[in-house]
Short mmCIF file of N, CA and C in Angstrom, two decimals:
data_model
loop_
_atom_site.label_atom_id
_atom_site.label_comp_id
_atom_site.label_asym_id
_atom_site.label_seq_id
_atom_site.Cartn_x
_atom_site.Cartn_y
_atom_site.Cartn_z
N UNK A 1 73.64 167.04 -186.46
CA UNK A 1 73.55 168.42 -186.06
C UNK A 1 73.64 168.48 -184.52
N UNK A 2 74.52 169.31 -184.01
CA UNK A 2 74.72 169.43 -182.56
C UNK A 2 73.67 170.38 -181.97
N UNK A 3 73.12 169.97 -180.82
CA UNK A 3 72.13 170.82 -180.15
C UNK A 3 72.85 171.80 -179.22
N UNK A 4 72.32 172.96 -179.15
CA UNK A 4 72.84 173.97 -178.22
C UNK A 4 72.54 173.51 -176.80
N UNK A 5 73.53 173.58 -175.91
CA UNK A 5 73.33 173.14 -174.53
C UNK A 5 72.22 173.92 -173.84
N UNK A 6 72.08 175.18 -174.15
CA UNK A 6 71.03 176.00 -173.53
C UNK A 6 69.64 175.57 -173.95
N UNK A 7 69.50 175.00 -175.12
CA UNK A 7 68.18 174.58 -175.57
C UNK A 7 67.68 173.37 -174.81
N UNK A 8 68.57 172.63 -174.14
CA UNK A 8 68.18 171.46 -173.37
C UNK A 8 67.72 171.82 -171.97
N UNK A 9 68.04 173.02 -171.51
CA UNK A 9 67.64 173.43 -170.17
C UNK A 9 66.19 173.88 -170.16
N UNK A 10 65.47 173.42 -169.17
CA UNK A 10 64.09 173.85 -168.99
C UNK A 10 64.05 174.62 -167.68
N UNK A 11 63.52 175.81 -167.75
CA UNK A 11 63.44 176.64 -166.55
C UNK A 11 62.09 176.41 -165.90
N UNK A 12 62.13 176.03 -164.63
CA UNK A 12 60.92 175.84 -163.84
C UNK A 12 60.65 177.15 -163.11
N UNK A 13 59.75 177.97 -163.66
CA UNK A 13 59.47 179.27 -163.08
C UNK A 13 58.87 179.17 -161.69
N UNK A 14 58.09 178.13 -161.44
CA UNK A 14 57.52 177.91 -160.11
C UNK A 14 58.61 177.70 -159.08
N UNK A 15 59.57 176.87 -159.42
CA UNK A 15 60.68 176.60 -158.49
C UNK A 15 61.55 177.85 -158.30
N UNK A 16 61.79 178.59 -159.38
CA UNK A 16 62.58 179.82 -159.30
C UNK A 16 61.89 180.84 -158.41
N UNK A 17 60.56 180.98 -158.56
CA UNK A 17 59.79 181.90 -157.73
C UNK A 17 59.84 181.46 -156.27
N UNK A 18 59.68 180.17 -156.03
CA UNK A 18 59.74 179.63 -154.67
C UNK A 18 61.09 179.90 -154.02
N UNK A 19 62.16 179.72 -154.78
CA UNK A 19 63.50 179.97 -154.27
C UNK A 19 63.67 181.45 -153.93
N UNK A 20 63.20 182.34 -154.83
CA UNK A 20 63.30 183.77 -154.60
C UNK A 20 62.51 184.19 -153.36
N UNK A 21 61.31 183.63 -153.18
CA UNK A 21 60.49 183.96 -152.00
C UNK A 21 61.14 183.44 -150.73
N UNK A 22 61.76 182.25 -150.79
CA UNK A 22 62.44 181.70 -149.62
C UNK A 22 63.61 182.59 -149.22
N UNK A 23 64.37 183.08 -150.19
CA UNK A 23 65.48 183.98 -149.91
C UNK A 23 64.97 185.29 -149.30
N UNK A 24 63.87 185.81 -149.84
CA UNK A 24 63.27 187.03 -149.32
C UNK A 24 62.76 186.81 -147.90
N UNK A 25 62.14 185.65 -147.65
CA UNK A 25 61.64 185.33 -146.31
C UNK A 25 62.78 185.28 -145.31
N UNK A 26 63.86 184.61 -145.66
CA UNK A 26 65.01 184.51 -144.75
C UNK A 26 65.63 185.87 -144.46
N UNK A 27 65.72 186.72 -145.49
CA UNK A 27 66.27 188.06 -145.30
C UNK A 27 65.37 188.88 -144.38
N UNK A 28 64.06 188.80 -144.61
CA UNK A 28 63.09 189.51 -143.78
C UNK A 28 63.17 189.01 -142.34
N UNK A 29 63.22 187.69 -142.16
CA UNK A 29 63.30 187.13 -140.81
C UNK A 29 64.58 187.57 -140.10
N UNK A 30 65.70 187.59 -140.81
CA UNK A 30 66.95 188.01 -140.18
C UNK A 30 66.83 189.43 -139.65
N UNK A 31 66.20 190.32 -140.42
CA UNK A 31 66.02 191.70 -139.98
C UNK A 31 65.15 191.74 -138.72
N UNK A 32 64.02 191.02 -138.75
CA UNK A 32 63.14 191.00 -137.58
C UNK A 32 63.81 190.35 -136.38
N UNK A 33 64.48 189.22 -136.60
CA UNK A 33 65.08 188.48 -135.50
C UNK A 33 66.23 189.25 -134.85
N UNK A 34 66.96 190.02 -135.62
CA UNK A 34 68.11 190.74 -135.07
C UNK A 34 67.74 192.11 -134.51
N UNK A 35 66.65 192.71 -135.00
CA UNK A 35 66.36 194.09 -134.62
C UNK A 35 65.08 194.29 -133.81
N UNK A 36 64.14 193.38 -133.92
CA UNK A 36 62.85 193.61 -133.26
C UNK A 36 62.53 192.55 -132.23
N UNK A 37 62.62 191.29 -132.62
CA UNK A 37 62.27 190.19 -131.72
C UNK A 37 63.48 189.76 -130.90
N UNK A 38 63.20 189.28 -129.69
CA UNK A 38 64.27 188.80 -128.83
C UNK A 38 63.81 187.50 -128.18
N UNK A 39 64.68 186.52 -128.18
CA UNK A 39 64.37 185.21 -127.63
C UNK A 39 65.22 184.98 -126.39
N UNK A 40 64.56 184.54 -125.30
CA UNK A 40 65.25 184.27 -124.05
C UNK A 40 64.82 182.92 -123.51
N UNK A 41 65.68 182.37 -122.68
CA UNK A 41 65.38 181.10 -122.01
C UNK A 41 65.87 181.20 -120.58
N UNK A 42 65.12 180.60 -119.69
CA UNK A 42 65.55 180.54 -118.30
C UNK A 42 66.69 179.53 -118.19
N UNK A 43 67.79 179.98 -117.63
CA UNK A 43 68.95 179.10 -117.45
C UNK A 43 69.04 178.70 -115.99
N UNK A 44 67.95 178.21 -115.45
CA UNK A 44 67.93 177.83 -114.04
C UNK A 44 66.86 178.63 -113.31
N UNK A 45 67.29 179.63 -112.59
CA UNK A 45 66.36 180.51 -111.88
C UNK A 45 65.60 181.36 -112.88
N UNK A 46 64.32 181.62 -112.60
CA UNK A 46 63.49 182.38 -113.54
C UNK A 46 64.05 183.77 -113.81
N UNK A 47 64.69 184.37 -112.79
CA UNK A 47 65.22 185.72 -112.98
C UNK A 47 66.50 185.71 -113.82
N UNK A 48 67.07 184.55 -114.04
CA UNK A 48 68.31 184.41 -114.80
C UNK A 48 67.99 184.02 -116.23
N UNK A 49 67.61 185.00 -117.05
CA UNK A 49 67.26 184.74 -118.44
C UNK A 49 68.50 184.85 -119.32
N UNK A 50 68.60 183.96 -120.26
CA UNK A 50 69.74 183.92 -121.19
C UNK A 50 69.25 184.30 -122.58
N UNK A 51 69.94 185.23 -123.21
CA UNK A 51 69.59 185.66 -124.56
C UNK A 51 70.02 184.60 -125.56
N UNK A 52 69.14 184.30 -126.52
CA UNK A 52 69.40 183.32 -127.56
C UNK A 52 69.31 184.01 -128.91
N UNK A 53 70.06 183.51 -129.89
CA UNK A 53 69.96 184.04 -131.25
C UNK A 53 68.92 183.22 -132.00
N UNK A 54 67.83 183.88 -132.37
CA UNK A 54 66.76 183.23 -133.12
C UNK A 54 67.21 183.03 -134.56
N UNK A 55 67.11 181.79 -135.06
CA UNK A 55 67.59 181.46 -136.40
C UNK A 55 66.43 181.28 -137.38
N UNK A 56 65.40 180.54 -136.97
CA UNK A 56 64.31 180.23 -137.90
C UNK A 56 63.07 179.86 -137.11
N UNK A 57 61.91 180.09 -137.72
CA UNK A 57 60.63 179.66 -137.15
C UNK A 57 59.84 178.96 -138.24
N UNK A 58 59.02 178.02 -137.83
CA UNK A 58 58.10 177.35 -138.75
C UNK A 58 56.83 177.08 -137.97
N UNK A 59 55.80 176.62 -138.65
CA UNK A 59 54.52 176.37 -137.99
C UNK A 59 54.64 175.38 -136.83
N UNK A 60 55.59 174.49 -136.90
CA UNK A 60 55.73 173.45 -135.88
C UNK A 60 56.96 173.62 -135.00
N UNK A 61 57.93 174.44 -135.44
CA UNK A 61 59.19 174.46 -134.70
C UNK A 61 59.88 175.80 -134.68
N UNK A 62 61.04 175.78 -134.02
CA UNK A 62 61.85 176.98 -133.85
C UNK A 62 63.31 176.55 -133.75
N UNK A 63 64.20 177.35 -134.31
CA UNK A 63 65.63 177.07 -134.22
C UNK A 63 66.33 178.30 -133.65
N UNK A 64 67.29 178.04 -132.79
CA UNK A 64 68.07 179.12 -132.18
C UNK A 64 69.48 178.63 -131.94
N UNK A 65 70.35 179.58 -131.60
CA UNK A 65 71.71 179.20 -131.26
C UNK A 65 72.17 179.99 -130.04
N UNK A 66 73.15 179.39 -129.34
CA UNK A 66 73.75 179.98 -128.15
C UNK A 66 75.25 179.99 -128.37
N UNK A 67 75.86 181.12 -128.08
CA UNK A 67 77.31 181.20 -128.26
C UNK A 67 77.99 180.23 -127.29
N UNK A 68 79.02 179.56 -127.77
CA UNK A 68 79.77 178.60 -126.96
C UNK A 68 80.80 179.38 -126.14
N UNK A 69 80.45 179.63 -124.89
CA UNK A 69 81.31 180.39 -123.99
C UNK A 69 81.78 179.49 -122.86
N UNK A 70 83.07 179.13 -122.82
CA UNK A 70 83.56 178.24 -121.76
C UNK A 70 83.39 178.82 -120.35
N UNK A 71 83.31 180.14 -120.24
CA UNK A 71 83.12 180.78 -118.93
C UNK A 71 81.65 180.78 -118.49
N UNK A 72 80.76 180.55 -119.43
CA UNK A 72 79.33 180.53 -119.14
C UNK A 72 78.68 179.44 -120.00
N UNK A 73 78.97 178.17 -119.69
CA UNK A 73 78.51 177.07 -120.56
C UNK A 73 76.99 176.91 -120.56
N UNK A 74 76.49 176.49 -121.70
CA UNK A 74 75.07 176.22 -121.88
C UNK A 74 74.91 174.70 -121.99
N UNK A 75 74.02 174.11 -121.21
CA UNK A 75 73.85 172.65 -121.30
C UNK A 75 73.34 172.22 -122.67
N UNK A 76 73.99 171.25 -123.28
CA UNK A 76 73.60 170.79 -124.61
C UNK A 76 72.77 169.51 -124.56
N UNK A 77 72.50 169.01 -123.36
CA UNK A 77 71.74 167.76 -123.24
C UNK A 77 70.30 167.99 -122.79
N UNK A 78 69.81 169.20 -122.96
CA UNK A 78 68.44 169.53 -122.55
C UNK A 78 67.43 168.89 -123.50
N UNK A 79 66.30 168.48 -122.94
CA UNK A 79 65.24 167.88 -123.76
C UNK A 79 64.03 168.80 -123.90
N UNK A 80 63.79 169.63 -122.88
CA UNK A 80 62.65 170.53 -122.90
C UNK A 80 63.10 171.89 -122.37
N UNK A 81 62.61 172.95 -123.02
CA UNK A 81 62.97 174.31 -122.63
C UNK A 81 61.74 175.19 -122.59
N UNK A 82 61.78 176.17 -121.71
CA UNK A 82 60.74 177.19 -121.66
C UNK A 82 61.35 178.47 -122.24
N UNK A 83 60.82 178.91 -123.36
CA UNK A 83 61.34 180.08 -124.05
C UNK A 83 60.40 181.26 -123.90
N UNK A 84 60.96 182.43 -124.09
CA UNK A 84 60.18 183.67 -124.12
C UNK A 84 60.53 184.41 -125.40
N UNK A 85 59.54 184.65 -126.24
CA UNK A 85 59.72 185.40 -127.46
C UNK A 85 59.21 186.81 -127.20
N UNK A 86 60.15 187.74 -126.98
CA UNK A 86 59.80 189.12 -126.63
C UNK A 86 59.52 189.95 -127.88
N UNK A 87 58.38 190.66 -127.84
CA UNK A 87 58.01 191.58 -128.90
C UNK A 87 58.24 193.02 -128.46
N UNK A 88 58.40 193.23 -127.16
CA UNK A 88 58.73 194.53 -126.58
C UNK A 88 59.43 194.24 -125.25
N UNK A 89 59.85 195.30 -124.57
CA UNK A 89 60.53 195.10 -123.28
C UNK A 89 59.59 194.48 -122.23
N UNK A 90 58.30 194.74 -122.37
CA UNK A 90 57.35 194.32 -121.35
C UNK A 90 56.53 193.08 -121.72
N UNK A 91 56.48 192.71 -123.00
CA UNK A 91 55.59 191.61 -123.38
C UNK A 91 56.33 190.52 -124.14
N UNK A 92 55.93 189.29 -123.85
CA UNK A 92 56.53 188.15 -124.53
C UNK A 92 55.50 187.05 -124.72
N UNK A 93 55.79 186.18 -125.66
CA UNK A 93 54.98 185.00 -125.91
C UNK A 93 55.71 183.81 -125.30
N UNK A 94 55.10 183.14 -124.32
CA UNK A 94 55.77 181.97 -123.73
C UNK A 94 55.66 180.77 -124.66
N UNK A 95 56.76 180.05 -124.80
CA UNK A 95 56.80 178.85 -125.62
C UNK A 95 57.47 177.73 -124.85
N UNK A 96 56.90 176.56 -124.96
CA UNK A 96 57.51 175.36 -124.41
C UNK A 96 57.94 174.53 -125.60
N UNK A 97 59.22 174.12 -125.63
CA UNK A 97 59.74 173.41 -126.79
C UNK A 97 60.44 172.12 -126.38
N UNK A 98 60.43 171.17 -127.29
CA UNK A 98 61.15 169.91 -127.13
C UNK A 98 62.34 169.93 -128.08
N UNK A 99 63.54 169.77 -127.55
CA UNK A 99 64.74 169.78 -128.37
C UNK A 99 64.77 168.52 -129.22
N UNK A 100 64.90 168.69 -130.53
CA UNK A 100 64.94 167.56 -131.46
C UNK A 100 66.34 167.29 -131.98
N UNK A 101 67.15 168.35 -132.10
CA UNK A 101 68.53 168.15 -132.54
C UNK A 101 69.40 169.30 -132.07
N UNK A 102 70.67 169.02 -131.90
CA UNK A 102 71.67 170.02 -131.55
C UNK A 102 72.92 169.75 -132.36
N UNK A 103 73.63 170.83 -132.62
CA UNK A 103 74.92 170.67 -133.31
C UNK A 103 75.76 171.91 -133.07
N UNK A 104 77.05 171.75 -133.19
CA UNK A 104 77.97 172.87 -133.08
C UNK A 104 78.20 173.45 -134.46
N UNK A 105 78.21 174.77 -134.54
CA UNK A 105 78.48 175.46 -135.79
C UNK A 105 79.46 176.60 -135.53
N UNK A 106 80.19 176.96 -136.55
CA UNK A 106 81.08 178.11 -136.48
C UNK A 106 80.61 179.11 -137.52
N UNK A 107 80.40 180.33 -137.06
CA UNK A 107 79.89 181.39 -137.93
C UNK A 107 80.63 182.67 -137.62
N UNK A 108 81.20 183.29 -138.62
CA UNK A 108 81.97 184.53 -138.45
C UNK A 108 83.05 184.39 -137.39
N UNK A 109 83.67 183.22 -137.34
CA UNK A 109 84.76 182.98 -136.40
C UNK A 109 84.33 182.66 -134.98
N UNK A 110 83.02 182.61 -134.73
CA UNK A 110 82.50 182.29 -133.40
C UNK A 110 81.86 180.91 -133.40
N UNK A 111 81.99 180.21 -132.30
CA UNK A 111 81.41 178.87 -132.20
C UNK A 111 80.08 178.95 -131.43
N UNK A 112 79.07 178.26 -131.96
CA UNK A 112 77.73 178.25 -131.36
C UNK A 112 77.24 176.82 -131.20
N UNK A 113 76.27 176.67 -130.29
CA UNK A 113 75.48 175.44 -130.22
C UNK A 113 74.13 175.80 -130.82
N UNK A 114 73.72 175.08 -131.87
CA UNK A 114 72.46 175.35 -132.55
C UNK A 114 71.45 174.28 -132.16
N UNK A 115 70.23 174.71 -131.88
CA UNK A 115 69.16 173.83 -131.43
C UNK A 115 67.99 173.89 -132.41
N UNK A 116 67.47 172.74 -132.77
CA UNK A 116 66.24 172.64 -133.54
C UNK A 116 65.18 172.07 -132.63
N UNK A 117 64.08 172.76 -132.47
CA UNK A 117 63.07 172.37 -131.49
C UNK A 117 61.67 172.31 -132.08
N UNK A 118 60.86 171.48 -131.48
CA UNK A 118 59.44 171.39 -131.83
C UNK A 118 58.66 172.12 -130.75
N UNK A 119 57.78 173.02 -131.18
CA UNK A 119 56.96 173.77 -130.22
C UNK A 119 55.85 172.86 -129.70
N UNK A 120 55.67 172.88 -128.39
CA UNK A 120 54.65 172.05 -127.73
C UNK A 120 53.26 172.56 -128.12
N UNK A 121 52.47 171.72 -128.77
CA UNK A 121 51.14 172.09 -129.23
C UNK A 121 50.14 172.25 -128.08
N UNK A 122 50.47 171.70 -126.91
CA UNK A 122 49.54 171.73 -125.78
C UNK A 122 49.54 173.07 -125.03
N UNK A 123 50.51 173.92 -125.27
CA UNK A 123 50.55 175.19 -124.54
C UNK A 123 49.49 176.14 -125.08
N UNK A 124 49.01 177.00 -124.21
CA UNK A 124 47.93 177.91 -124.60
C UNK A 124 48.37 178.94 -125.64
N UNK A 125 49.65 179.21 -125.75
CA UNK A 125 50.13 180.22 -126.70
C UNK A 125 50.46 179.63 -128.08
N UNK A 126 50.23 178.32 -128.28
CA UNK A 126 50.58 177.70 -129.56
C UNK A 126 49.84 178.34 -130.73
N UNK A 127 48.56 178.64 -130.56
CA UNK A 127 47.78 179.26 -131.64
C UNK A 127 48.35 180.63 -131.99
N UNK A 128 48.73 181.40 -130.98
CA UNK A 128 49.32 182.72 -131.23
C UNK A 128 50.66 182.57 -131.95
N UNK A 129 51.44 181.56 -131.57
CA UNK A 129 52.72 181.30 -132.23
C UNK A 129 52.49 180.97 -133.71
N UNK A 130 51.53 180.11 -134.00
CA UNK A 130 51.25 179.76 -135.39
C UNK A 130 50.76 180.97 -136.18
N UNK A 131 49.97 181.83 -135.55
CA UNK A 131 49.52 183.05 -136.22
C UNK A 131 50.70 183.97 -136.52
N UNK A 132 51.65 184.02 -135.61
CA UNK A 132 52.86 184.82 -135.82
C UNK A 132 53.65 184.29 -137.03
N UNK A 133 53.81 182.98 -137.11
CA UNK A 133 54.53 182.36 -138.23
C UNK A 133 53.78 182.63 -139.54
N UNK A 134 52.46 182.53 -139.51
CA UNK A 134 51.65 182.81 -140.71
C UNK A 134 51.80 184.28 -141.12
N UNK A 135 51.84 185.17 -140.13
CA UNK A 135 52.05 186.58 -140.43
C UNK A 135 53.39 186.79 -141.14
N UNK A 136 54.44 186.15 -140.64
CA UNK A 136 55.76 186.28 -141.27
C UNK A 136 55.71 185.84 -142.74
N UNK A 137 55.04 184.74 -142.99
CA UNK A 137 54.93 184.25 -144.36
C UNK A 137 54.18 185.24 -145.24
N UNK A 138 53.08 185.75 -144.75
CA UNK A 138 52.27 186.71 -145.50
C UNK A 138 53.02 188.02 -145.69
N UNK A 139 53.69 188.47 -144.65
CA UNK A 139 54.46 189.71 -144.72
C UNK A 139 55.53 189.60 -145.80
N UNK A 140 56.20 188.48 -145.87
CA UNK A 140 57.24 188.27 -146.87
C UNK A 140 56.67 188.40 -148.28
N UNK A 141 55.49 187.88 -148.49
CA UNK A 141 54.87 187.96 -149.82
C UNK A 141 54.49 189.38 -150.21
N UNK A 142 54.05 190.17 -149.23
CA UNK A 142 53.46 191.46 -149.54
C UNK A 142 54.32 192.67 -149.21
N UNK A 143 55.39 192.49 -148.45
CA UNK A 143 56.24 193.62 -148.05
C UNK A 143 56.95 194.20 -149.26
N UNK A 144 57.11 195.50 -149.25
CA UNK A 144 57.82 196.21 -150.31
C UNK A 144 58.96 197.00 -149.68
N UNK A 145 60.01 197.18 -150.45
CA UNK A 145 61.15 197.95 -149.97
C UNK A 145 60.86 199.43 -150.16
N UNK A 146 61.08 200.21 -149.10
CA UNK A 146 60.88 201.64 -149.16
C UNK A 146 62.01 202.26 -149.98
N UNK A 147 61.65 203.13 -150.88
CA UNK A 147 62.64 203.76 -151.75
C UNK A 147 63.18 205.06 -151.17
N UNK A 148 62.95 205.27 -149.87
CA UNK A 148 63.46 206.48 -149.23
C UNK A 148 62.39 207.53 -149.03
N UNK A 149 61.13 207.19 -149.24
CA UNK A 149 60.06 208.17 -149.12
C UNK A 149 59.73 208.49 -147.65
N UNK A 150 60.05 207.58 -146.74
CA UNK A 150 59.81 207.84 -145.31
C UNK A 150 60.94 208.71 -144.80
N UNK A 151 60.59 209.92 -144.33
CA UNK A 151 61.64 210.83 -143.86
C UNK A 151 61.92 210.66 -142.37
N UNK A 152 60.95 210.18 -141.59
CA UNK A 152 61.15 209.93 -140.16
C UNK A 152 60.66 208.53 -139.88
N UNK A 153 61.44 207.81 -139.11
CA UNK A 153 61.07 206.43 -138.80
C UNK A 153 61.50 206.13 -137.37
N UNK A 154 60.59 205.62 -136.58
CA UNK A 154 60.88 205.35 -135.18
C UNK A 154 60.52 203.92 -134.83
N UNK A 155 61.37 203.27 -134.08
CA UNK A 155 61.04 201.95 -133.49
C UNK A 155 61.29 202.06 -132.02
#
């Protein structure tokens, strides 16, 4: 007697839920990273801040990318960076990071240098950074999509 192929599959609901939450977390982060939070780095002089595209955050690290512009090159051999994570025009969280890996990527026809960094635990803002990452995780679990009930919305 031949067994049905579907009867051999076992669905791991825990893994499926984890995958769904990870997708929701990434979607939520993309919205926050593109519309609310802004990441900058000093490219030499303190007044010369360079905008970075925030890709991912974790309790220990941060990932970002810089567009590959031959007219305004970004050094790819950096080992330590001082970042600013802006939550408003006037306030930011200072972060000191150690570059752990870099690579070139092409996305939507544009070339970027992507950096994976470890956040320095010795900085005074490390606890605030970890609380921010924990907030993102909790927000992802509990956030609900508005069905259009908000008639006015301001940021």
